mmCIF file of C-alpha atoms in Angstrom:
data_model
loop_
_atom_site.group_PDB
_atom_site.id
_atom_site.type_symbol
_atom_site.label_atom_id
_atom_site.label_comp_id
_atom_site.label_asym_id
_atom_site.label_seq_id
_atom_site.Cartn_x
_atom_site.Cartn_y
_atom_site.Cartn_z
ATOM 1 C CA UNK A 19 15.017 30.878 -18.343
ATOM 2 C CA UNK A 20 16.042 32.057 -14.891
ATOM 3 C CA UNK A 21 13.584 31.106 -12.146
ATOM 4 C CA UNK A 22 13.943 32.403 -8.616
ATOM 5 C CA UNK A 23 14.555 29.614 -6.112
ATOM 6 C CA UNK A 24 13.110 27.631 -4.554
ATOM 7 C CA UNK A 25 11.241 25.757 -7.257
ATOM 8 C CA UNK A 26 10.204 22.263 -8.250
ATOM 9 C CA UNK A 27 11.297 21.398 -11.789
ATOM 10 C CA UNK A 28 9.502 18.498 -13.475
ATOM 11 C CA UNK A 29 11.269 17.070 -16.532
ATOM 12 C CA UNK A 30 8.843 15.544 -19.037
ATOM 13 C CA UNK A 31 11.578 13.537 -20.770
ATOM 14 C CA UNK A 32 12.399 11.775 -17.505
ATOM 15 C CA UNK A 33 8.704 11.342 -16.810
ATOM 16 C CA UNK A 34 8.217 9.844 -20.274
ATOM 17 C CA UNK A 35 10.765 7.139 -19.521
ATOM 18 C CA UNK A 36 8.577 5.864 -16.641
ATOM 19 C CA UNK A 37 5.397 6.164 -18.668
ATOM 20 C CA UNK A 38 6.817 4.092 -21.495
ATOM 21 C CA UNK A 39 7.624 1.302 -19.037
ATOM 22 C CA UNK A 40 4.059 1.479 -17.698
ATOM 23 C CA UNK A 41 2.793 1.192 -21.257
ATOM 24 C CA UNK A 42 5.108 -1.771 -21.881
ATOM 25 C CA UNK A 43 3.693 -3.578 -18.843
ATOM 26 C CA UNK A 44 0.174 -2.951 -20.134
ATOM 27 C CA UNK A 45 1.047 -4.345 -23.559
ATOM 28 C CA UNK A 46 2.760 -7.448 -22.163
ATOM 29 C CA UNK A 47 0.385 -8.239 -19.306
ATOM 30 C CA UNK A 48 -2.954 -6.610 -20.087
ATOM 31 C CA UNK A 49 -2.854 -4.906 -16.672
ATOM 32 C CA UNK A 50 -4.199 -1.365 -16.599
ATOM 33 C CA UNK A 51 -2.499 1.391 -14.603
ATOM 34 C CA UNK A 52 -4.269 4.218 -12.790
ATOM 35 C CA UNK A 53 -2.230 7.059 -11.307
ATOM 36 C CA UNK A 54 -2.251 7.261 -7.505
ATOM 37 C CA UNK A 55 -3.029 10.937 -6.955
ATOM 38 C CA UNK A 56 -2.053 10.773 -3.269
ATOM 39 C CA UNK A 57 1.555 10.667 -4.481
ATOM 40 C CA UNK A 58 1.418 13.105 -7.386
ATOM 41 C CA UNK A 59 -1.384 15.423 -8.448
ATOM 42 C CA UNK A 60 0.418 18.029 -10.540
ATOM 43 C CA UNK A 61 -2.103 18.180 -13.342
ATOM 44 C CA UNK A 62 0.015 20.380 -15.595
ATOM 45 C CA UNK A 63 1.636 17.185 -16.919
ATOM 46 C CA UNK A 64 -1.532 15.077 -17.093
ATOM 47 C CA UNK A 65 -1.843 15.651 -20.847
ATOM 48 C CA UNK A 66 1.326 13.596 -21.263
ATOM 49 C CA UNK A 67 0.515 11.012 -18.596
ATOM 50 C CA UNK A 68 -2.971 10.234 -19.890
ATOM 51 C CA UNK A 69 -1.458 9.016 -23.166
ATOM 52 C CA UNK A 70 0.175 6.128 -21.298
ATOM 53 C CA UNK A 71 -2.122 5.458 -18.327
ATOM 54 C CA UNK A 72 -5.731 4.395 -17.939
ATOM 55 C CA UNK A 73 -6.994 6.887 -15.380
ATOM 56 C CA UNK A 74 -6.575 7.810 -11.736
ATOM 57 C CA UNK A 75 -7.237 6.481 -8.269
ATOM 58 C CA UNK A 76 -7.809 8.599 -5.207
ATOM 59 C CA UNK A 77 -7.929 8.751 -1.433
ATOM 60 C CA UNK A 78 -10.560 11.469 -1.060
ATOM 61 C CA UNK A 79 -13.397 13.233 -2.817
ATOM 62 C CA UNK A 80 -11.190 16.124 -3.930
ATOM 63 C CA UNK A 81 -8.580 13.816 -5.451
ATOM 64 C CA UNK A 82 -11.278 11.845 -7.232
ATOM 65 C CA UNK A 83 -12.783 15.035 -8.627
ATOM 66 C CA UNK A 84 -9.364 16.278 -9.750
ATOM 67 C CA UNK A 85 -8.699 13.008 -11.549
ATOM 68 C CA UNK A 86 -12.077 13.146 -13.269
ATOM 69 C CA UNK A 87 -11.747 16.782 -14.333
ATOM 70 C CA UNK A 88 -8.053 16.998 -15.214
ATOM 71 C CA UNK A 89 -7.014 13.477 -16.219
ATOM 72 C CA UNK A 90 -10.194 11.889 -17.517
ATOM 73 C CA UNK A 91 -10.428 8.249 -18.528
ATOM 74 C CA UNK A 92 -11.224 5.913 -15.603
ATOM 75 C CA UNK A 93 -11.865 7.476 -12.201
ATOM 76 C CA UNK A 94 -11.466 5.133 -9.241
ATOM 77 C CA UNK A 95 -12.700 6.633 -5.972
ATOM 78 C CA UNK A 96 -11.368 5.192 -2.714
ATOM 79 C CA UNK A 97 -11.411 6.711 0.754
ATOM 80 C CA UNK A 98 -10.697 5.314 4.204
ATOM 81 C CA UNK A 99 -13.890 6.968 5.448
ATOM 82 C CA UNK A 100 -16.543 8.598 3.266
ATOM 83 C CA UNK A 101 -19.042 11.085 4.647
ATOM 84 C CA UNK A 102 -22.603 11.218 3.319
ATOM 85 C CA UNK A 103 -21.702 14.387 1.399
ATOM 86 C CA UNK A 104 -18.638 12.690 -0.123
ATOM 87 C CA UNK A 105 -20.673 9.765 -1.408
ATOM 88 C CA UNK A 106 -23.379 11.915 -2.923
ATOM 89 C CA UNK A 107 -20.728 13.946 -4.758
ATOM 90 C CA UNK A 108 -18.514 11.096 -5.931
ATOM 91 C CA UNK A 109 -21.385 9.072 -7.402
ATOM 92 C CA UNK A 110 -21.769 11.837 -9.987
ATOM 93 C CA UNK A 111 -18.547 10.955 -11.784
ATOM 94 C CA UNK A 112 -16.711 7.891 -10.381
ATOM 95 C CA UNK A 113 -16.438 4.777 -12.554
ATOM 96 C CA UNK A 114 -15.611 2.640 -9.530
ATOM 97 C CA UNK A 115 -16.206 3.332 -5.841
ATOM 98 C CA UNK A 116 -14.045 1.326 -3.455
ATOM 99 C CA UNK A 117 -14.940 1.095 0.219
ATOM 100 C CA UNK A 118 -12.518 0.493 3.053
ATOM 101 C CA UNK A 119 -14.978 -1.409 5.249
ATOM 102 C CA UNK A 120 -18.142 -3.456 5.089
ATOM 103 C CA UNK A 121 -19.846 -1.008 7.450
ATOM 104 C CA UNK A 122 -19.360 1.827 4.928
ATOM 105 C CA UNK A 123 -20.575 -0.406 2.101
ATOM 106 C CA UNK A 124 -23.685 -1.224 4.132
ATOM 107 C CA UNK A 125 -24.328 2.405 5.011
ATOM 108 C CA UNK A 126 -24.155 3.745 1.477
ATOM 109 C CA UNK A 127 -25.081 0.768 -0.695
ATOM 110 C CA UNK A 128 -28.537 2.032 -1.664
ATOM 111 C CA UNK A 129 -26.970 5.303 -2.869
ATOM 112 C CA UNK A 130 -24.133 3.746 -4.888
ATOM 113 C CA UNK A 131 -25.480 0.380 -6.053
ATOM 114 C CA UNK A 132 -25.747 1.487 -9.682
ATOM 115 C CA UNK A 133 -21.950 2.071 -9.752
ATOM 116 C CA UNK A 134 -19.252 -0.595 -9.960
ATOM 117 C CA UNK A 135 -18.247 -1.240 -6.359
ATOM 118 C CA UNK A 136 -15.170 -2.666 -4.701
ATOM 119 C CA UNK A 137 -13.881 -3.414 -1.217
ATOM 120 C CA UNK A 138 -10.355 -3.021 0.054
ATOM 121 C CA UNK A 139 -8.978 -6.241 1.508
ATOM 122 C CA UNK A 140 -6.290 -6.529 4.179
ATOM 123 C CA UNK A 141 -4.617 -9.842 3.293
ATOM 124 C CA UNK A 142 -2.434 -9.794 6.399
ATOM 125 C CA UNK A 143 0.778 -9.649 4.331
ATOM 126 C CA UNK A 144 2.762 -6.649 3.189
ATOM 127 C CA UNK A 145 6.095 -5.362 1.961
ATOM 128 C CA UNK A 146 7.157 -2.177 3.694
ATOM 129 C CA UNK A 147 10.372 -0.859 5.179
ATOM 130 C CA UNK A 148 8.457 1.347 7.622
ATOM 131 C CA UNK A 149 5.853 0.422 10.223
ATOM 132 C CA UNK A 150 4.264 3.824 9.649
ATOM 133 C CA UNK A 151 3.468 2.862 6.046
ATOM 134 C CA UNK A 152 2.698 -0.814 6.606
ATOM 135 C CA UNK A 153 -0.977 -1.438 5.710
ATOM 136 C CA UNK A 154 -0.877 -4.828 7.445
ATOM 137 C CA UNK A 155 0.554 -3.493 10.724
ATOM 138 C CA UNK A 156 -1.052 -4.585 13.986
ATOM 139 C CA UNK A 157 -4.535 -3.113 14.486
ATOM 140 C CA UNK A 158 -4.532 -1.748 10.923
ATOM 141 C CA UNK A 159 -7.795 -0.060 9.952
ATOM 142 C CA UNK A 160 -7.057 -0.460 6.258
ATOM 143 C CA UNK A 161 -9.248 -3.029 4.550
ATOM 144 C CA UNK A 162 -11.416 -6.008 5.404
ATOM 145 C CA UNK A 163 -9.602 -8.738 7.348
ATOM 146 C CA UNK A 164 -12.308 -11.377 7.870
ATOM 147 C CA UNK A 165 -12.542 -13.645 4.835
ATOM 148 C CA UNK A 166 -16.028 -14.924 5.671
ATOM 149 C CA UNK A 167 -17.390 -11.419 6.086
ATOM 150 C CA UNK A 168 -15.827 -10.508 2.750
ATOM 151 C CA UNK A 169 -17.388 -13.508 1.007
ATOM 152 C CA UNK A 170 -20.849 -12.425 2.117
ATOM 153 C CA UNK A 171 -20.459 -9.145 0.196
ATOM 154 C CA UNK A 172 -19.482 -10.554 -3.198
ATOM 155 C CA UNK A 173 -22.970 -10.216 -4.658
ATOM 156 C CA UNK A 174 -22.652 -6.430 -4.213
ATOM 157 C CA UNK A 175 -19.196 -6.115 -5.717
ATOM 158 C CA UNK A 176 -17.507 -6.067 -9.100
ATOM 159 C CA UNK A 177 -13.951 -6.139 -7.738
ATOM 160 C CA UNK A 178 -11.487 -6.146 -4.857
ATOM 161 C CA UNK A 179 -8.550 -3.902 -4.046
ATOM 162 C CA UNK A 180 -5.371 -5.153 -2.345
ATOM 163 C CA UNK A 181 -2.843 -2.470 -1.404
ATOM 164 C CA UNK A 182 -0.088 -4.057 0.650
ATOM 165 C CA UNK A 183 3.227 -2.821 -0.802
ATOM 166 C CA UNK A 184 5.518 0.126 -0.213
ATOM 167 C CA UNK A 185 8.551 0.540 -2.493
ATOM 168 C CA UNK A 186 8.684 -3.170 -3.300
ATOM 169 C CA UNK A 187 11.357 -3.602 -5.957
ATOM 170 C CA UNK A 188 11.731 -7.369 -5.435
ATOM 171 C CA UNK A 189 9.933 -9.296 -8.177
ATOM 172 C CA UNK A 190 10.366 -12.596 -6.328
ATOM 173 C CA UNK A 191 8.716 -11.180 -3.210
ATOM 174 C CA UNK A 192 5.916 -9.807 -5.387
ATOM 175 C CA UNK A 193 5.412 -13.199 -7.043
ATOM 176 C CA UNK A 194 5.146 -14.992 -3.703
ATOM 177 C CA UNK A 195 2.646 -12.426 -2.476
ATOM 178 C CA UNK A 196 0.548 -12.782 -5.609
ATOM 179 C CA UNK A 197 0.575 -16.552 -5.233
ATOM 180 C CA UNK A 198 -0.781 -16.098 -1.711
ATOM 181 C CA UNK A 199 -3.532 -13.764 -2.961
ATOM 182 C CA UNK A 200 -4.495 -16.316 -5.599
ATOM 183 C CA UNK A 201 -4.533 -19.240 -3.164
ATOM 184 C CA UNK A 202 -6.456 -17.448 -0.430
ATOM 185 C CA UNK A 203 -8.853 -15.285 -2.455
ATOM 186 C CA UNK A 204 -8.932 -16.983 -5.852
ATOM 187 C CA UNK A 205 -12.407 -18.459 -5.414
ATOM 188 C CA UNK A 206 -13.765 -14.951 -4.781
ATOM 189 C CA UNK A 207 -11.870 -13.389 -7.669
ATOM 190 C CA UNK A 208 -13.446 -15.877 -10.077
ATOM 191 C CA UNK A 209 -16.835 -14.353 -9.222
ATOM 192 C CA UNK A 210 -15.662 -10.788 -9.918
ATOM 193 C CA UNK A 211 -14.631 -8.649 -12.879
ATOM 194 C CA UNK A 212 -11.499 -6.860 -11.683
ATOM 195 C CA UNK A 213 -8.838 -6.749 -9.012
ATOM 196 C CA UNK A 214 -6.521 -3.894 -8.083
ATOM 197 C CA UNK A 215 -3.096 -4.832 -6.738
ATOM 198 C CA UNK A 216 -2.582 -1.308 -5.446
ATOM 199 C CA UNK A 217 0.606 0.711 -5.615
ATOM 200 C CA UNK A 218 4.049 0.502 -4.044
ATOM 201 C CA UNK A 219 5.464 -1.771 -6.767
ATOM 202 C CA UNK A 220 8.706 -0.206 -7.976
ATOM 203 C CA UNK A 221 8.655 -1.745 -11.441
ATOM 204 C CA UNK A 222 10.135 1.304 -13.172
ATOM 205 C CA UNK A 223 13.393 0.917 -11.254
ATOM 206 C CA UNK A 224 16.448 0.572 -13.470
ATOM 207 C CA UNK A 225 17.053 -3.105 -14.239
ATOM 208 C CA UNK A 226 13.685 -4.358 -12.987
ATOM 209 C CA UNK A 227 12.679 -7.579 -14.834
ATOM 210 C CA UNK A 228 9.677 -6.193 -16.693
ATOM 211 C CA UNK A 229 8.986 -9.336 -18.724
ATOM 212 C CA UNK A 230 8.975 -11.573 -15.631
ATOM 213 C CA UNK A 231 6.693 -9.133 -13.807
ATOM 214 C CA UNK A 232 4.341 -8.825 -16.776
ATOM 215 C CA UNK A 233 4.072 -12.574 -17.290
ATOM 216 C CA UNK A 234 3.156 -13.039 -13.631
ATOM 217 C CA UNK A 235 0.389 -10.455 -13.991
ATOM 218 C CA UNK A 236 -0.878 -11.960 -17.239
ATOM 219 C CA UNK A 237 -0.978 -15.481 -15.788
ATOM 220 C CA UNK A 238 -2.844 -14.251 -12.721
ATOM 221 C CA UNK A 239 -5.424 -12.411 -14.838
ATOM 222 C CA UNK A 240 -5.959 -15.472 -17.034
ATOM 223 C CA UNK A 241 -6.229 -17.905 -14.129
ATOM 224 C CA UNK A 242 -8.945 -15.920 -12.373
ATOM 225 C CA UNK A 243 -10.480 -14.238 -15.426
ATOM 226 C CA UNK A 244 -10.157 -10.733 -14.003
ATOM 227 C CA UNK A 245 -8.957 -7.373 -15.262
ATOM 228 C CA UNK A 246 -5.870 -6.503 -13.228
ATOM 229 C CA UNK A 247 -5.226 -2.904 -12.199
ATOM 230 C CA UNK A 248 -2.015 -1.396 -10.860
ATOM 231 C CA UNK A 249 -1.963 1.919 -8.991
ATOM 232 C CA UNK A 250 1.507 3.365 -9.616
ATOM 233 C CA UNK A 251 2.360 6.538 -7.754
ATOM 234 C CA UNK A 252 6.093 6.865 -7.277
ATOM 235 C CA UNK A 253 6.717 4.341 -10.054
ATOM 236 C CA UNK A 254 5.067 6.762 -12.469
ATOM 237 C CA UNK A 255 7.084 9.817 -11.458
ATOM 238 C CA UNK A 256 10.305 8.543 -9.865
ATOM 239 C CA UNK A 257 13.386 10.511 -10.847
ATOM 240 C CA UNK A 258 11.477 13.071 -12.906
ATOM 241 C CA UNK A 259 11.742 16.206 -10.741
ATOM 242 C CA UNK A 260 14.136 18.293 -8.659
ATOM 243 C CA UNK A 261 13.725 20.780 -5.842
ATOM 244 C CA UNK A 262 16.076 23.592 -6.805
ATOM 245 C CA UNK A 263 17.352 25.722 -3.930
ATOM 246 C CA UNK A 264 19.937 28.393 -3.180
ATOM 247 C CA UNK A 265 22.258 28.749 -0.200
ATOM 248 C CA UNK A 266 21.228 31.740 1.934
ATOM 249 C CA UNK A 267 23.669 31.296 4.826
ATOM 250 C CA UNK A 268 26.758 29.349 5.885
ATOM 251 C CA UNK A 269 27.401 28.619 9.556
ATOM 252 C CA UNK A 270 29.737 26.377 11.511
ATOM 253 C CA UNK A 271 29.055 24.202 14.545
ATOM 254 C CA UNK A 272 31.719 21.502 14.604
ATOM 255 C CA UNK A 273 31.016 21.115 10.890
ATOM 256 C CA UNK A 274 30.102 23.386 7.986
ATOM 257 C CA UNK A 275 26.365 23.898 7.568
ATOM 258 C CA UNK A 276 24.674 25.370 4.506
ATOM 259 C CA UNK A 277 21.183 26.789 4.952
ATOM 260 C CA UNK A 278 19.040 26.851 1.818
ATOM 261 C CA UNK A 279 15.885 28.774 0.926
ATOM 262 C CA UNK A 280 13.613 25.732 1.260
ATOM 263 C CA UNK A 281 12.481 23.444 4.044
ATOM 264 C CA UNK A 282 12.312 19.699 4.556
ATOM 265 C CA UNK A 283 9.183 20.051 6.678
ATOM 266 C CA UNK A 284 7.492 22.392 4.240
ATOM 267 C CA UNK A 285 8.640 21.059 0.872
ATOM 268 C CA UNK A 286 9.873 17.429 1.178
ATOM 269 C CA UNK A 287 7.908 16.315 4.209
ATOM 270 C CA UNK A 288 8.246 12.559 3.698
ATOM 271 C CA UNK A 289 11.993 12.824 4.319
ATOM 272 C CA UNK A 290 11.253 14.127 7.785
ATOM 273 C CA UNK A 291 8.505 11.594 8.469
ATOM 274 C CA UNK A 292 10.639 8.606 7.488
ATOM 275 C CA UNK A 293 13.971 10.055 8.684
ATOM 276 C CA UNK A 294 15.592 9.929 5.257
ATOM 277 C CA UNK A 295 18.133 12.166 3.572
ATOM 278 C CA UNK A 296 17.369 13.957 0.334
ATOM 279 C CA UNK A 297 19.124 12.732 -2.795
ATOM 280 C CA UNK A 298 21.422 14.971 -4.779
ATOM 281 C CA UNK A 299 23.144 14.281 -8.084
ATOM 282 C CA UNK A 300 26.400 15.808 -6.853
ATOM 283 C CA UNK A 301 29.180 13.238 -6.574
ATOM 284 C CA UNK A 302 29.860 12.101 -3.008
ATOM 285 C CA UNK A 303 33.604 12.124 -3.672
ATOM 286 C CA UNK A 304 34.126 15.865 -3.218
ATOM 287 C CA UNK A 305 36.407 17.061 -0.428
ATOM 288 C CA UNK A 306 34.086 19.780 0.894
ATOM 289 C CA UNK A 307 31.575 18.376 3.369
ATOM 290 C CA UNK A 308 28.455 20.262 4.395
ATOM 291 C CA UNK A 309 25.318 19.533 6.277
ATOM 292 C CA UNK A 310 22.536 21.072 4.188
ATOM 293 C CA UNK A 311 19.610 22.359 6.224
ATOM 294 C CA UNK A 312 16.338 24.123 5.640
ATOM 295 C CA UNK A 313 15.450 27.575 6.886
ATOM 296 C CA UNK A 314 12.470 26.730 9.083
ATOM 297 C CA UNK A 315 12.726 27.027 12.855
ATOM 298 C CA UNK A 316 12.495 23.232 13.287
ATOM 299 C CA UNK A 317 15.827 22.056 14.708
ATOM 300 C CA UNK A 318 15.692 18.850 12.696
ATOM 301 C CA UNK A 319 15.004 20.554 9.363
ATOM 302 C CA UNK A 320 17.993 18.892 7.674
ATOM 303 C CA UNK A 321 18.195 17.597 4.099
ATOM 304 C CA UNK A 322 21.364 15.589 4.734
ATOM 305 C CA UNK A 323 25.168 15.701 4.744
ATOM 306 C CA UNK A 324 26.997 15.735 1.418
ATOM 307 C CA UNK A 325 30.411 16.171 -0.149
ATOM 308 C CA UNK A 326 30.755 18.837 -2.834
ATOM 309 C CA UNK A 327 33.496 19.347 -5.399
ATOM 310 C CA UNK A 328 33.642 23.086 -4.703
ATOM 311 C CA UNK A 329 33.172 25.199 -1.614
ATOM 312 C CA UNK A 330 29.640 26.489 -1.248
ATOM 313 C CA UNK A 331 28.993 30.213 -1.324
ATOM 314 C CA UNK A 332 25.988 32.363 -0.605
ATOM 315 C CA UNK A 333 23.847 31.917 -3.710
ATOM 316 C CA UNK A 334 25.242 28.483 -4.603
ATOM 317 C CA UNK A 335 22.575 26.292 -6.161
ATOM 318 C CA UNK A 336 21.745 22.899 -4.643
ATOM 319 C CA UNK A 337 19.382 20.569 -6.497
ATOM 320 C CA UNK A 338 17.613 17.819 -4.594
ATOM 321 C CA UNK A 339 16.745 14.900 -6.860
ATOM 322 C CA UNK A 340 13.668 12.665 -6.991
ATOM 323 C CA UNK A 341 11.447 15.460 -5.717
ATOM 324 C CA UNK A 342 8.120 14.632 -7.367
ATOM 325 C CA UNK A 343 6.513 12.012 -5.129
ATOM 326 C CA UNK A 344 4.757 13.102 -1.926
ATOM 327 C CA UNK A 345 6.238 16.598 -2.145
ATOM 328 C CA UNK A 346 3.944 18.960 -4.019
ATOM 329 C CA UNK A 347 0.893 17.169 -2.612
ATOM 330 C CA UNK A 348 2.223 17.670 0.931
ATOM 331 C CA UNK A 349 3.801 21.117 0.715
ATOM 332 C CA UNK A 350 2.612 23.444 3.446
ATOM 333 C CA UNK A 351 2.930 26.942 4.821
ATOM 334 C CA UNK A 352 4.865 26.109 8.007
ATOM 335 C CA UNK A 353 6.668 29.242 9.223
ATOM 336 C CA UNK A 354 5.040 31.142 6.370
ATOM 337 C CA UNK A 355 8.028 30.238 4.199
ATOM 338 C CA UNK A 356 7.919 31.025 0.511
ATOM 339 C CA UNK A 357 6.414 28.029 -1.236
ATOM 340 C CA UNK A 358 8.426 26.717 -4.206
ATOM 341 C CA UNK A 359 7.335 27.668 -7.692
ATOM 342 C CA UNK A 360 6.271 24.756 -9.900
ATOM 343 C CA UNK A 361 7.926 24.592 -13.336
ATOM 344 C CA UNK A 362 7.963 22.005 -16.122
ATOM 345 C CA UNK A 363 10.630 21.284 -18.714
ATOM 346 C CA UNK A 364 8.562 20.126 -21.668
ATOM 347 C CA UNK A 365 9.550 17.459 -24.169
ATOM 348 C CA UNK A 366 10.858 20.162 -26.519
ATOM 349 C CA UNK A 367 13.163 21.445 -23.715
ATOM 350 C CA UNK A 368 11.238 24.673 -23.182
ATOM 351 C CA UNK A 369 10.689 25.485 -19.505
ATOM 352 C CA UNK A 370 7.248 26.640 -18.475
ATOM 353 C CA UNK A 371 6.526 28.236 -15.112
ATOM 354 C CA UNK A 372 3.207 26.708 -14.077
ATOM 355 C CA UNK A 373 2.551 28.367 -10.742
ATOM 356 C CA UNK A 374 4.166 30.975 -8.519
ATOM 357 C CA UNK A 375 2.887 31.257 -4.962
ATOM 358 C CA UNK A 376 2.576 34.616 -3.234
ATOM 359 C CA UNK A 377 1.739 36.173 0.098
ATOM 360 C CA UNK A 378 -1.896 36.233 -1.048
ATOM 361 C CA UNK A 379 -1.836 32.404 -1.260
ATOM 362 C CA UNK A 380 -0.474 32.231 2.289
ATOM 363 C CA UNK A 381 -3.073 34.731 3.487
ATOM 364 C CA UNK A 382 -5.965 32.936 1.797
ATOM 365 C CA UNK A 383 -4.937 29.553 3.194
ATOM 366 C CA UNK A 384 -5.760 30.923 6.655
ATOM 367 C CA UNK A 385 -8.645 32.826 8.140
#
């Protein structure tokens, strides 16, 4: 099937590889995994994902509702700040409601007390390569810091949520962190039913010691008699999608520059936020070097600099790898650029176009 660029292509076989690892961790450790919708909400592949995962977790009312309606199973509702309207809506379907602060728990407790409740805890430790994404950064608003204040709320709670990692692929660092959580909060956990260790644990990375990781989780759950939850986002979908683009112009300014029919700011925004280059599967040993840039008016709309085996031409296809996480959920209409189509290569290798976006979508996103 020929699909006009730009488009996101999700490959279910590559997705399945991650899901099978998630299932393996569940079997070895007993830890449940709920998909972090803030990273990936493309519900056209939820039928596959729900066979290997236990539900979803969210950062807003709309995400929670999407998880409930499209994924099913457990629906964990978390938000940094709920409004009264949010709470009234989410109590209709959430299995667990997790608050970011004691003040929000106090404000809404009478409304939600029949639901299983949790509080997010800021343990003061983290693993992040970026201050922007560090939940334990100075003056962080994310989670309860004061241990005594937290202890006073236990009678209202069934669990706690700790989210303090970002792309942590170091099992030794994870183990030390978990030991700290157990030492500092273990007495509280023994009074509760569940604990979420959040997301940001890159346990589907090639070569990651799954058995060591799983044993650590299992021992922790047994020690404190709690159900452990993980909230994989990127770990669930890493490496399973591409952003497929075409070259629309070639210019030269001290180096060759290829302009493609997509945009970093519009279609892979996290690269811009964290000042990263997009990944491509093309070998970096080619003799033809190009900066590849997007077609928005932003001067810094650059995917990266790469070496290609062949010279690029107008119409040459460039595929950016690892394009599932924090892309489709963040895509936007900056410059009114054509938004990429979303397509899925199913397990039987058929390619299904899920959604094409049109001028009407652009028009209706405004007023």
